[in-house]
Amino acid sequence: GYTVLRANDGVRALALSAEHPDPIDLLVTDVVMPRMSGPELHERLRVGRPGVPVLFLSGYQPEEISRMGWVHLLPQMVTKPLNPGTFTEKIREILVRSS
């Protein structure tokens, strides 16, 4: 029942957000992407849409994410390959927590 705005990088995601008049209930983004990291995308998106929750995806394991200085992302992150059940549970958890 959600509308999905799909972008191939953070720059395009910000442009789509600016064009989209409705609220954005959840940002789902990779941690590491070309042109802009997922954490940077979330930070910049929140300027125009304060409080938008985020779910980070990563092919890196939690230990690697911690070494990169992004330990604070771990509570809002799932690792790839994605298990559909884990993915939907995490989405539900984040949406409930943010409401």
CSV table of C-alpha atoms in Angstrom, one decimal:
chain,number,residue,atom,x,y,z
A,1,GLY,CA,0.0,0.0,0.0
A,2,TYR,CA,3.0,2.3,-0.2
A,3,THR,CA,4.1,4.5,-3.1
A,4,VAL,CA,7.7,3.8,-3.9
A,5,LEU,CA,9.9,6.6,-5.3
A,6,ARG,CA,12.9,4.8,-6.9
A,7,ALA,CA,16.2,6.6,-7.5
A,8,ASN,CA,19.6,5.2,-8.7
A,9,ASP,CA,21.6,7.5,-6.4
A,10,GLY,CA,21.3,10.1,-3.6
A,11,VAL,CA,21.3,13.1,-6.0
A,12,ARG,CA,18.3,11.7,-7.8
A,13,ALA,CA,16.6,10.8,-4.6
A,14,LEU,CA,16.8,14.4,-3.4
A,15,ALA,CA,15.4,15.6,-6.7
A,16,LEU,CA,12.5,13.2,-6.4
A,17,SER,CA,11.8,14.3,-2.9
A,18,ALA,CA,11.7,17.9,-4.0
A,19,GLU,CA,9.2,17.0,-6.7
A,20,HIS,CA,7.0,14.8,-4.4
A,21,PRO,CA,4.3,16.7,-2.6
A,22,ASP,CA,3.2,14.0,-0.2
A,23,PRO,CA,4.9,12.9,3.0
A,24,ILE,CA,7.7,10.4,2.8
A,25,ASP,CA,7.1,7.7,5.4
A,26,LEU,CA,10.5,6.0,5.2
A,27,LEU,CA,13.8,6.4,3.3
A,28,VAL,CA,15.3,3.0,2.4
A,29,THR,CA,18.9,3.5,1.2
A,30,ASP,CA,22.2,1.8,0.8
A,31,VAL,CA,24.9,3.0,3.1
A,32,VAL,CA,27.6,3.1,0.4
A,33,MET,CA,26.5,4.6,-2.9
A,34,PRO,CA,28.1,6.5,-5.8
A,35,ARG,CA,27.9,10.3,-5.6
A,36,MET,CA,26.5,10.5,-2.0
A,37,SER,CA,26.5,8.1,0.9
A,38,GLY,CA,23.2,6.9,2.4
A,39,PRO,CA,23.9,8.7,5.7
A,40,GLU,CA,24.6,12.0,3.8
A,41,LEU,CA,21.3,11.5,1.8
A,42,HIS,CA,19.4,11.0,5.0
A,43,GLU,CA,20.9,14.1,6.5
A,44,ARG,CA,20.2,16.3,3.5
A,45,LEU,CA,16.7,14.9,3.0
A,46,ARG,CA,15.8,15.8,6.6
A,47,VAL,CA,16.5,19.5,5.9
A,48,GLY,CA,13.3,19.7,3.9
A,49,ARG,CA,11.5,16.7,5.6
A,50,PRO,CA,12.5,16.7,9.3
A,51,GLY,CA,11.9,13.5,11.1
A,52,VAL,CA,11.8,11.2,8.1
A,53,PRO,CA,12.9,7.8,9.4
A,54,VAL,CA,15.5,5.7,7.6
A,55,LEU,CA,16.4,2.1,7.0
A,56,PHE,CA,20.0,1.5,5.8
A,57,LEU,CA,21.0,-1.5,3.7
A,58,SER,CA,24.6,-2.7,3.4
A,59,GLY,CA,26.6,-5.5,1.9
A,60,TYR,CA,29.1,-4.7,4.7
A,61,GLN,CA,28.9,-6.6,7.9
A,62,PRO,CA,28.3,-4.7,11.2
A,63,GLU,CA,31.9,-4.9,12.2
A,64,GLU,CA,33.0,-3.2,9.0
A,65,ILE,CA,30.3,-0.5,9.3
A,66,SER,CA,31.6,0.2,12.8
A,67,ARG,CA,35.2,0.5,11.6
A,68,MET,CA,34.0,3.0,8.9
A,69,GLY,CA,32.7,5.2,11.8
A,70,TRP,CA,29.0,4.5,11.2
A,71,VAL,CA,28.3,2.4,14.3
A,72,HIS,CA,25.3,4.7,15.0
A,73,LEU,CA,23.6,3.3,11.9
A,74,LEU,CA,23.5,-0.3,13.1
A,75,PRO,CA,20.1,-0.1,14.9
A,76,GLN,CA,18.5,1.1,11.6
A,77,MET,CA,20.4,-1.3,9.3
A,78,VAL,CA,19.9,-4.6,7.7
A,79,THR,CA,22.7,-6.5,5.8
A,80,LYS,CA,22.5,-8.0,2.4
A,81,PRO,CA,21.6,-10.4,1.1
A,82,LEU,CA,18.2,-9.5,2.4
A,83,ASN,CA,15.9,-12.0,4.0
A,84,PRO,CA,12.4,-10.8,3.1
A,85,GLY,CA,11.0,-11.5,6.6
A,86,THR,CA,13.8,-9.6,8.3
A,87,PHE,CA,13.5,-6.8,5.9
A,88,THR,CA,9.7,-6.3,6.4
A,89,GLU,CA,10.1,-6.8,10.2
A,90,LYS,CA,12.7,-4.0,10.3
A,91,ILE,CA,10.5,-1.7,8.2
A,92,ARG,CA,7.6,-2.3,10.6
A,93,GLU,CA,9.8,-1.7,13.6
A,94,ILE,CA,11.1,1.6,12.3
A,95,LEU,CA,7.7,2.8,11.2
A,96,VAL,CA,6.2,2.0,14.6
A,97,ARG,CA,9.1,3.7,16.4
A,98,SER,CA,8.8,6.8,14.3
A,99,SER,CA,5.0,7.2,14.7
